[in-house]
Amino acid sequence: MSGYHVVVCGSIVPDPLQTLEPITGPTGPSLKNEMMLPAVLDPWAAQALFEAAALAQKAPGSKVWLVALGPKAKLQQVMMAVGQKVPFELVAVDGPAGGFVDAHETAAALAEAVQAIPGLDRARLLLFGGWESGSRGAGVTLQLVGERLGLQDQFQGVDQLTPQPDGSLEILERVEGGKHQVSVVAGPPALLGWATGNLPEPRNNPQVGMANMKGIMPALQKAKPAKVGAADAQYLAVQLPKQQRETRVVKDLTPDAIAAELVEWISKD
Amino acid sequence: MAVPAALVSETLSTLPGDDVRSVMWRLEGRYDLQMLIQSVRQVARGPVARLVAEGARSSHDWTEQKNALLEHYDACGATGVFMEPHQGGFLEGPKNLAMALVAFELAWVDAGAATGALAGHLGLSPIHERGTQEQQDRYMSLSAPAAPGEDRKPWRGAFALTEPIPYVGVDTGMLGGKVSVARWEPGQEPVLKVEKRGRFITNMGFANFVTAAVDSADERIKGTCMVILEEGDPGTFDRGTPTKKLVHQLSSTSDPIFSLEVPASRIVGGYSVKDGVIVPRWSHDEIIAAVFKHTRVPVGVMTAAKLLSAVEPVIRYQRGRFRGAQQARPGSPRYDLGLQVREDVLHRLVDVWATGEAAASLGFSTSRLFDELDPLEKVKFQTLQEKGITGRAELRYFKDVNARAVELVKLRAKPEAERDAARVAELEADPLVRYAILDSAGAVLCPATKLWNTGHGATVMREAVALMGGYGITEDCPGFLGHKWMDAQLEATYEGPEAVQRRQLSVCMQNEVFLAQLDAWTKELRHIASERPDTGACNLASAFVLWRYTYDHLQVATDATGQKLYQGPRQGVTFALSDALAWLMAARSLVLDVVELEQKGAENAVLAEGLPGLVRFYQDLSHVQCARASGEVGRICAELVYGYNKHPEWNADAQQACWEARELDELEDLIPGIGSCAKDVIEAGGGHPDKAGPCAHCSSVADFAALRMKLDQCLTGARLAKDRAAEALSKVMIPEALDYPV
């Protein structure tokens, strides 16, 4: 058997152009009009998915799954766009995706969904996901999923994955100062939390979409509900940053001087 | 003026998204179409929007930048949408709705891009509709986008009809192209010489082939036909100079010159030889009729997209209008709402939005109708062919079919308990009956979409531009509204200008099957009104009744000189009545979509949360549009019914019919107060009131006067609906920024 079994964990977030206003709803903290706001695939997860597809294309025999926890009706909408980018099989878990969901509960639901994937070869498993998230800013969900699945080789802030001739994988992780830490792992199983990577977004392909949708629609129909939430959490206050920038028109200021002024402004709070 | 809180307790939360549209436009369950929307939208709000923002519209040349869009159209599926899967497409079944959706998404940003993306389909349409199997297979597969890994550039097509230069537009009867026999060796296929000059031909900057309409210039060729010209054919294939148009700059348009030799097998649909004469199977008229039957609808949808795309930029502009001013401090109504503290701007925006919704509803419902009609048309075609029925015999054959279609329409309009279910089932089982019903409606709805959406839409688009203040007529107006206003004028013109649409309407609305449906729709609207009085359906139904009365009246009425009113050349009558019908069709479509939203919205988990407010808002928009439509219909019908009678003058006959002051004085003793009821009183010296003549009575149309008065009274509540919709606009949540560049 050759190739990888790449499972990408990724969900949806509100379209970043939307106004997000936190409110306390009947089930705890949520966003105002959340269900009615347009959603997109979490940008970090999207990068992970595109990297997974690129890797699968280079390694014959590979397969890609996208495991997504979110309201299935919203997932359906997003999959209409994502499904045309790369081939994958969707595993949908029905639950909230609003950003106020506990990372531990989310990780448990995702791990359970991954374990239930029929035919998944754990020896060839690469668990991909976002190093960060557009909604779950804790940045720990993927790590927790990995822990539950027993994946000890974990890499976060990944920008590049290069399979080596001997079957090992060379991985570039972000470190401070714009540099990368180079690691080599013997091979799967491993967990990679992707940063921005370096692949462009794949071109659209309606034929891929039509093929994907034959699996995506049934997957959405049989999505199991997940008991995740944050009903016990209380948010005492939410507010925008206090800085208010007053625009000034100044001619002939050097870039260094502009930068210095910006740094000074950012440092104030 | 603030609306009482009770009236606005449930209102619009966010701007309607894809879930709302998929319910209203019946896309739920069509994931292929929803995918298409998403992919085309990415191209529209990405590469297309960037080009417009960079100023690509300032040139009418076909540049490399613009040419790069073609690959994006291929990738998103816009060019493949027209084709069958075995030809390289990806959608099964009829594709009218799919093409309308592509047009909508692209025109949301730039209608020139929409035209450019769809013009190839127009080039292919003659082949698709009437081409031989060989022609279809060749040109469809050549034009299909390259599959992944395939190293092939897809062919692009163009469509050349046009009357002789220098004018711009389409008149199917005024052909400028000629075809003759160049060579015809015994036993060989004839070689044709085609001379054609095109005007305003879209896609000509890069087209690989052209379907051109030509007239015979040779006694060995009969009549007119369409031929396929390829760029490699011997002779001149000159793309010509770019047309200096002011609009739709993201489509390639030029005035080509063709002088080519082509084999006779390029005649669209093939030919036969009778007595040494080449007889094309289809005349250019027949082919064009089949083509334009479908392709005019997406054009109407383009203008609808413009109007709806204007809503968000206008709200953003209105709310931010005073920010930055010393007098508008954060937290003040002026800061938060800007211009929206005033009723006028909100009311005008409600009008723009309602028009856009009605236009979209009309366009998409017509597209759906054609999707249903297409397979039935094939059955009809096959049936007639098997029976050997052609020409006038077809009209005779359909006399009986139409009678049964009318019967079915009337049966369907009855309450279920009163219907003869067996007879309904029997009639519905007949595909020709179903064809007759849909075809008669489509023949009206298609020109109505093109006429009303683009014509009235262009006028309302001006209103949207005006609502942006000075910003509206700048190149960097958010949403490119100024460009959209200009573009709308072209949409009102090409693929058949307004007069062509009115002409088709005035003929097709006389079809008895259509008129039976019109009556059934009136009943349906009354029924909707009984359950949903806030939709304005009742008001609209009254307008339907008035229109129908006027139509019937005009069929028999004559003008002051005794000339018949409803007749082909009398366009002052027929065209005006066509306009009124288009208003009715648009408003009805919106009412039906709002009902659909209310009925099916609850089944959609995404919509369930805000559905009551959403439905409330859409009902108000619908009510506003119905009121506007009924006002137009009332005005037009009143002008037609009264306007062709001669106004009475103060001559002896007219004066004789007036009261005399002396008579009134005498009667006053018997009937006190009668004097105050008399309008026209002649004084003892012959003096009369200072006006054109005695008031016109028109007692022969007393029913009309009653209907008109009823229609006016049916406007009750319309302005309250407008107030509520306006209030909702001042509260609706909008995104932080437009999702495409300015």
PDB file of N, CA and C in Angstrom, chain A residues 23-72:
ATOM      1  N   ILE A  23     -23.352  38.292  21.497  1.00  0.00           N
ATOM      2  CA  ILE A  23     -24.581  38.408  22.299  1.00  0.00           C
ATOM      3  C   ILE A  23     -24.721  37.147  23.159  1.00  0.00           C
ATOM      4  N   THR A  24     -25.590  37.208  24.115  1.00  0.00           N
ATOM      5  CA  THR A  24     -25.897  36.000  24.879  1.00  0.00           C
ATOM      6  C   THR A  24     -27.230  35.459  24.394  1.00  0.00           C
ATOM      7  N   GLY A  25     -27.171  34.311  23.753  1.00  0.00           N
ATOM      8  CA  GLY A  25     -28.381  33.700  23.201  1.00  0.00           C
ATOM      9  C   GLY A  25     -28.946  32.661  24.144  1.00  0.00           C
ATOM     10  N   PRO A  26     -29.980  31.948  23.723  1.00  0.00           N
ATOM     11  CA  PRO A  26     -30.605  30.939  24.583  1.00  0.00           C
ATOM     12  C   PRO A  26     -29.659  29.797  24.952  1.00  0.00           C
ATOM     13  N   THR A  27     -28.650  29.550  24.098  1.00  0.00           N
ATOM     14  CA  THR A  27     -27.722  28.441  24.404  1.00  0.00           C
ATOM     15  C   THR A  27     -26.359  28.961  24.850  1.00  0.00           C
ATOM     16  N   GLY A  28     -26.323  30.192  25.329  1.00  0.00           N
ATOM     17  CA  GLY A  28     -25.044  30.730  25.795  1.00  0.00           C
ATOM     18  C   GLY A  28     -24.514  31.790  24.861  1.00  0.00           C
ATOM     19  N   PRO A  29     -23.229  32.081  24.962  1.00  0.00           N
ATOM     20  CA  PRO A  29     -22.660  33.156  24.133  1.00  0.00           C
ATOM     21  C   PRO A  29     -22.714  32.803  22.645  1.00  0.00           C
ATOM     22  N   SER A  30     -23.010  33.777  21.844  1.00  0.00           N
ATOM     23  CA  SER A  30     -23.020  33.547  20.389  1.00  0.00           C
ATOM     24  C   SER A  30     -22.841  34.889  19.689  1.00  0.00           C
ATOM     25  N   LEU A  31     -22.935  34.845  18.370  1.00  0.00           N
ATOM     26  CA  LEU A  31     -22.815  36.074  17.582  1.00  0.00           C
ATOM     27  C   LEU A  31     -24.196  36.494  17.100  1.00  0.00           C
ATOM     28  N   LYS A  32     -24.391  37.779  17.048  1.00  0.00           N
ATOM     29  CA  LYS A  32     -25.680  38.286  16.574  1.00  0.00           C
ATOM     30  C   LYS A  32     -25.916  37.845  15.123  1.00  0.00           C
ATOM     31  N   ASN A  33     -27.099  37.307  14.886  1.00  0.00           N
ATOM     32  CA  ASN A  33     -27.506  36.853  13.541  1.00  0.00           C
ATOM     33  C   ASN A  33     -26.543  35.832  12.948  1.00  0.00           C
ATOM     34  N   GLU A  34     -25.943  35.047  13.802  1.00  0.00           N
ATOM     35  CA  GLU A  34     -24.862  34.182  13.343  1.00  0.00           C
ATOM     36  C   GLU A  34     -25.258  33.267  12.188  1.00  0.00           C
ATOM     37  N   MET A  35     -26.424  32.648  12.308  1.00  0.00           N
ATOM     38  CA  MET A  35     -26.817  31.706  11.263  1.00  0.00           C
ATOM     39  C   MET A  35     -27.057  32.390   9.926  1.00  0.00           C
ATOM     40  N   MET A  36     -27.394  33.659   9.985  1.00  0.00           N
ATOM     41  CA  MET A  36     -27.730  34.345   8.724  1.00  0.00           C
ATOM     42  C   MET A  36     -26.522  35.000   8.069  1.00  0.00           C
ATOM     43  N   LEU A  37     -25.387  34.988   8.792  1.00  0.00           N
ATOM     44  CA  LEU A  37     -24.202  35.596   8.192  1.00  0.00           C
ATOM     45  C   LEU A  37     -23.555  34.608   7.221  1.00  0.00           C
ATOM     46  N   PRO A  38     -23.014  35.100   6.118  1.00  0.00           N
ATOM     47  CA  PRO A  38     -22.313  34.188   5.223  1.00  0.00           C
ATOM     48  C   PRO A  38     -21.064  33.621   5.896  1.00  0.00           C
ATOM     49  N   ALA A  39     -20.724  32.401   5.527  1.00  0.00           N
ATOM     50  CA  ALA A  39     -19.578  31.744   6.154  1.00  0.00           C
ATOM     51  C   ALA A  39     -18.581  31.299   5.088  1.00  0.00           C
ATOM     52  N   VAL A  40     -17.358  31.117   5.526  1.00  0.00           N
ATOM     53  CA  VAL A  40     -16.316  30.588   4.627  1.00  0.00           C
ATOM     54  C   VAL A  40     -15.572  29.493   5.374  1.00  0.00           C
ATOM     55  N   LEU A  41     -14.829  28.672   4.631  1.00  0.00           N
ATOM     56  CA  LEU A  41     -13.978  27.690   5.293  1.00  0.00           C
ATOM     57  C   LEU A  41     -12.869  28.452   6.008  1.00  0.00           C
ATOM     58  N   ASP A  42     -12.618  28.081   7.251  1.00  0.00           N
ATOM     59  CA  ASP A  42     -11.570  28.725   8.043  1.00  0.00           C
ATOM     60  C   ASP A  42     -10.286  28.826   7.204  1.00  0.00           C
ATOM     61  N   PRO A  43      -9.725  30.012   7.036  1.00  0.00           N
ATOM     62  CA  PRO A  43      -8.585  30.169   6.117  1.00  0.00           C
ATOM     63  C   PRO A  43      -7.417  29.243   6.434  1.00  0.00           C
ATOM     64  N   TRP A  44      -7.171  28.997   7.732  1.00  0.00           N
ATOM     65  CA  TRP A  44      -6.066  28.093   8.079  1.00  0.00           C
ATOM     66  C   TRP A  44      -6.414  26.668   7.651  1.00  0.00           C
ATOM     67  N   ALA A  45      -7.629  26.260   7.913  1.00  0.00           N
ATOM     68  CA  ALA A  45      -8.053  24.914   7.529  1.00  0.00           C
ATOM     69  C   ALA A  45      -8.051  24.771   6.011  1.00  0.00           C
ATOM     70  N   ALA A  46      -8.432  25.844   5.326  1.00  0.00           N
ATOM     71  CA  ALA A  46      -8.457  25.803   3.859  1.00  0.00           C
ATOM     72  C   ALA A  46      -7.047  25.544   3.336  1.00  0.00           C
ATOM     73  N   GLN A  47      -6.060  26.222   3.937  1.00  0.00           N
ATOM     74  CA  GLN A  47      -4.683  26.006   3.497  1.00  0.00           C
ATOM     75  C   GLN A  47      -4.288  24.553   3.731  1.00  0.00           C
ATOM     76  N   ALA A  48      -4.685  24.020   4.892  1.00  0.00           N
ATOM     77  CA  ALA A  48      -4.373  22.621   5.207  1.00  0.00           C
ATOM     78  C   ALA A  48      -4.996  21.689   4.175  1.00  0.00           C
ATOM     79  N   LEU A  49      -6.222  22.002   3.776  1.00  0.00           N
ATOM     80  CA  LEU A  49      -6.904  21.155   2.797  1.00  0.00           C
ATOM     81  C   LEU A  49      -6.193  21.208   1.445  1.00  0.00           C
ATOM     82  N   PHE A  50      -5.807  22.402   1.031  1.00  0.00           N
ATOM     83  CA  PHE A  50      -5.145  22.533  -0.265  1.00  0.00           C
ATOM     84  C   PHE A  50      -3.774  21.847  -0.246  1.00  0.00           C
ATOM     85  N   GLU A  51      -3.074  21.940   0.891  1.00  0.00           N
ATOM     86  CA  GLU A  51      -1.780  21.260   1.017  1.00  0.00           C
ATOM     87  C   GLU A  51      -2.002  19.745   0.972  1.00  0.00           C
ATOM     88  N   ALA A  52      -3.050  19.292   1.635  1.00  0.00           N
ATOM     89  CA  ALA A  52      -3.349  17.859   1.644  1.00  0.00           C
ATOM     90  C   ALA A  52      -3.612  17.358   0.227  1.00  0.00           C
ATOM     91  N   ALA A  53      -4.396  18.129  -0.516  1.00  0.00           N
ATOM     92  CA  ALA A  53      -4.733  17.713  -1.882  1.00  0.00           C
ATOM     93  C   ALA A  53      -3.496  17.691  -2.762  1.00  0.00           C
ATOM     94  N   ALA A  54      -2.631  18.680  -2.567  1.00  0.00           N
ATOM     95  CA  ALA A  54      -1.405  18.735  -3.372  1.00  0.00           C
ATOM     96  C   ALA A  54      -0.516  17.535  -3.049  1.00  0.00           C
ATOM     97  N   LEU A  55      -0.455  17.209  -1.769  1.00  0.00           N
ATOM     98  CA  LEU A  55       0.368  16.056  -1.352  1.00  0.00           C
ATOM     99  C   LEU A  55      -0.221  14.763  -1.926  1.00  0.00           C
ATOM    100  N   ALA A  56      -1.537  14.648  -1.846  1.00  0.00           N
ATOM    101  CA  ALA A  56      -2.204  13.438  -2.336  1.00  0.00           C
ATOM    102  C   ALA A  56      -2.012  13.272  -3.833  1.00  0.00           C
ATOM    103  N   GLN A  57      -1.979  14.375  -4.539  1.00  0.00           N
ATOM    104  CA  GLN A  57      -1.813  14.303  -5.995  1.00  0.00           C
ATOM    105  C   GLN A  57      -0.420  13.787  -6.351  1.00  0.00           C
ATOM    106  N   LYS A  58       0.553  14.132  -5.500  1.00  0.00           N
ATOM    107  CA  LYS A  58       1.928  13.709  -5.784  1.00  0.00           C
ATOM    108  C   LYS A  58       2.191  12.274  -5.336  1.00  0.00           C
ATOM    109  N   ALA A  59       1.371  11.775  -4.412  1.00  0.00           N
ATOM    110  CA  ALA A  59       1.608  10.433  -3.878  1.00  0.00           C
ATOM    111  C   ALA A  59       0.447   9.515  -4.256  1.00  0.00           C
ATOM    112  N   PRO A  60       0.589   8.764  -5.336  1.00  0.00           N
ATOM    113  CA  PRO A  60      -0.511   7.901  -5.781  1.00  0.00           C
ATOM    114  C   PRO A  60      -0.985   6.967  -4.671  1.00  0.00           C
ATOM    115  N   GLY A  61      -2.282   6.740  -4.642  1.00  0.00           N
ATOM    116  CA  GLY A  61      -2.852   5.876  -3.612  1.00  0.00           C
ATOM    117  C   GLY A  61      -3.294   6.648  -2.387  1.00  0.00           C
ATOM    118  N   SER A  62      -3.096   7.953  -2.413  1.00  0.00           N
ATOM    119  CA  SER A  62      -3.481   8.765  -1.254  1.00  0.00           C
ATOM    120  C   SER A  62      -4.962   9.100  -1.299  1.00  0.00           C
ATOM    121  N   LYS A  63      -5.477   9.473  -0.130  1.00  0.00           N
ATOM    122  CA  LYS A  63      -6.873   9.898  -0.055  1.00  0.00           C
ATOM    123  C   LYS A  63      -6.988  11.024   0.962  1.00  0.00           C
ATOM    124  N   VAL A  64      -7.926  11.938   0.705  1.00  0.00           N
ATOM    125  CA  VAL A  64      -8.090  13.088   1.597  1.00  0.00           C
ATOM    126  C   VAL A  64      -9.514  13.105   2.149  1.00  0.00           C
ATOM    127  N   TRP A  65      -9.621  13.289   3.478  1.00  0.00           N
ATOM    128  CA  TRP A  65     -10.919  13.494   4.113  1.00  0.00           C
ATOM    129  C   TRP A  65     -10.930  14.887   4.743  1.00  0.00           C
ATOM    130  N   LEU A  66     -12.043  15.518   4.721  1.00  0.00           N
ATOM    131  CA  LEU A  66     -12.198  16.779   5.459  1.00  0.00           C
ATOM    132  C   LEU A  66     -13.214  16.516   6.572  1.00  0.00           C
ATOM    133  N   VAL A  67     -12.753  16.624   7.820  1.00  0.00           N
ATOM    134  CA  VAL A  67     -13.649  16.427   8.957  1.00  0.00           C
ATOM    135  C   VAL A  67     -14.032  17.808   9.476  1.00  0.00           C
ATOM    136  N   ALA A  68     -15.292  18.109   9.413  1.00  0.00           N
ATOM    137  CA  ALA A  68     -15.730  19.472   9.761  1.00  0.00           C
ATOM    138  C   ALA A  68     -16.848  19.424  10.787  1.00  0.00           C
ATOM    139  N   LEU A  69     -16.666  20.179  11.836  1.00  0.00           N
ATOM    140  CA  LEU A  69     -17.712  20.333  12.854  1.00  0.00           C
ATOM    141  C   LEU A  69     -18.340  21.710  12.686  1.00  0.00           C
ATOM    142  N   GLY A  70     -19.605  21.724  12.370  1.00  0.00           N
ATOM    143  CA  GLY A  70     -20.294  23.004  12.183  1.00  0.00           C
ATOM    144  C   GLY A  70     -21.758  22.740  11.904  1.00  0.00           C
ATOM    145  N   PRO A  71     -22.585  23.789  11.898  1.00  0.00           N
ATOM    146  CA  PRO A  71     -24.009  23.589  11.560  1.00  0.00           C
ATOM    147  C   PRO A  71     -24.095  23.040  10.132  1.00  0.00           C
ATOM    148  N   LYS A  72     -24.739  21.902   9.985  1.00  0.00           N
ATOM    149  CA  LYS A  72     -24.646  21.241   8.680  1.00  0.00           C
ATOM    150  C   LYS A  72     -25.248  22.070   7.551  1.00  0.00           C
TER     151      LYS A  72
END
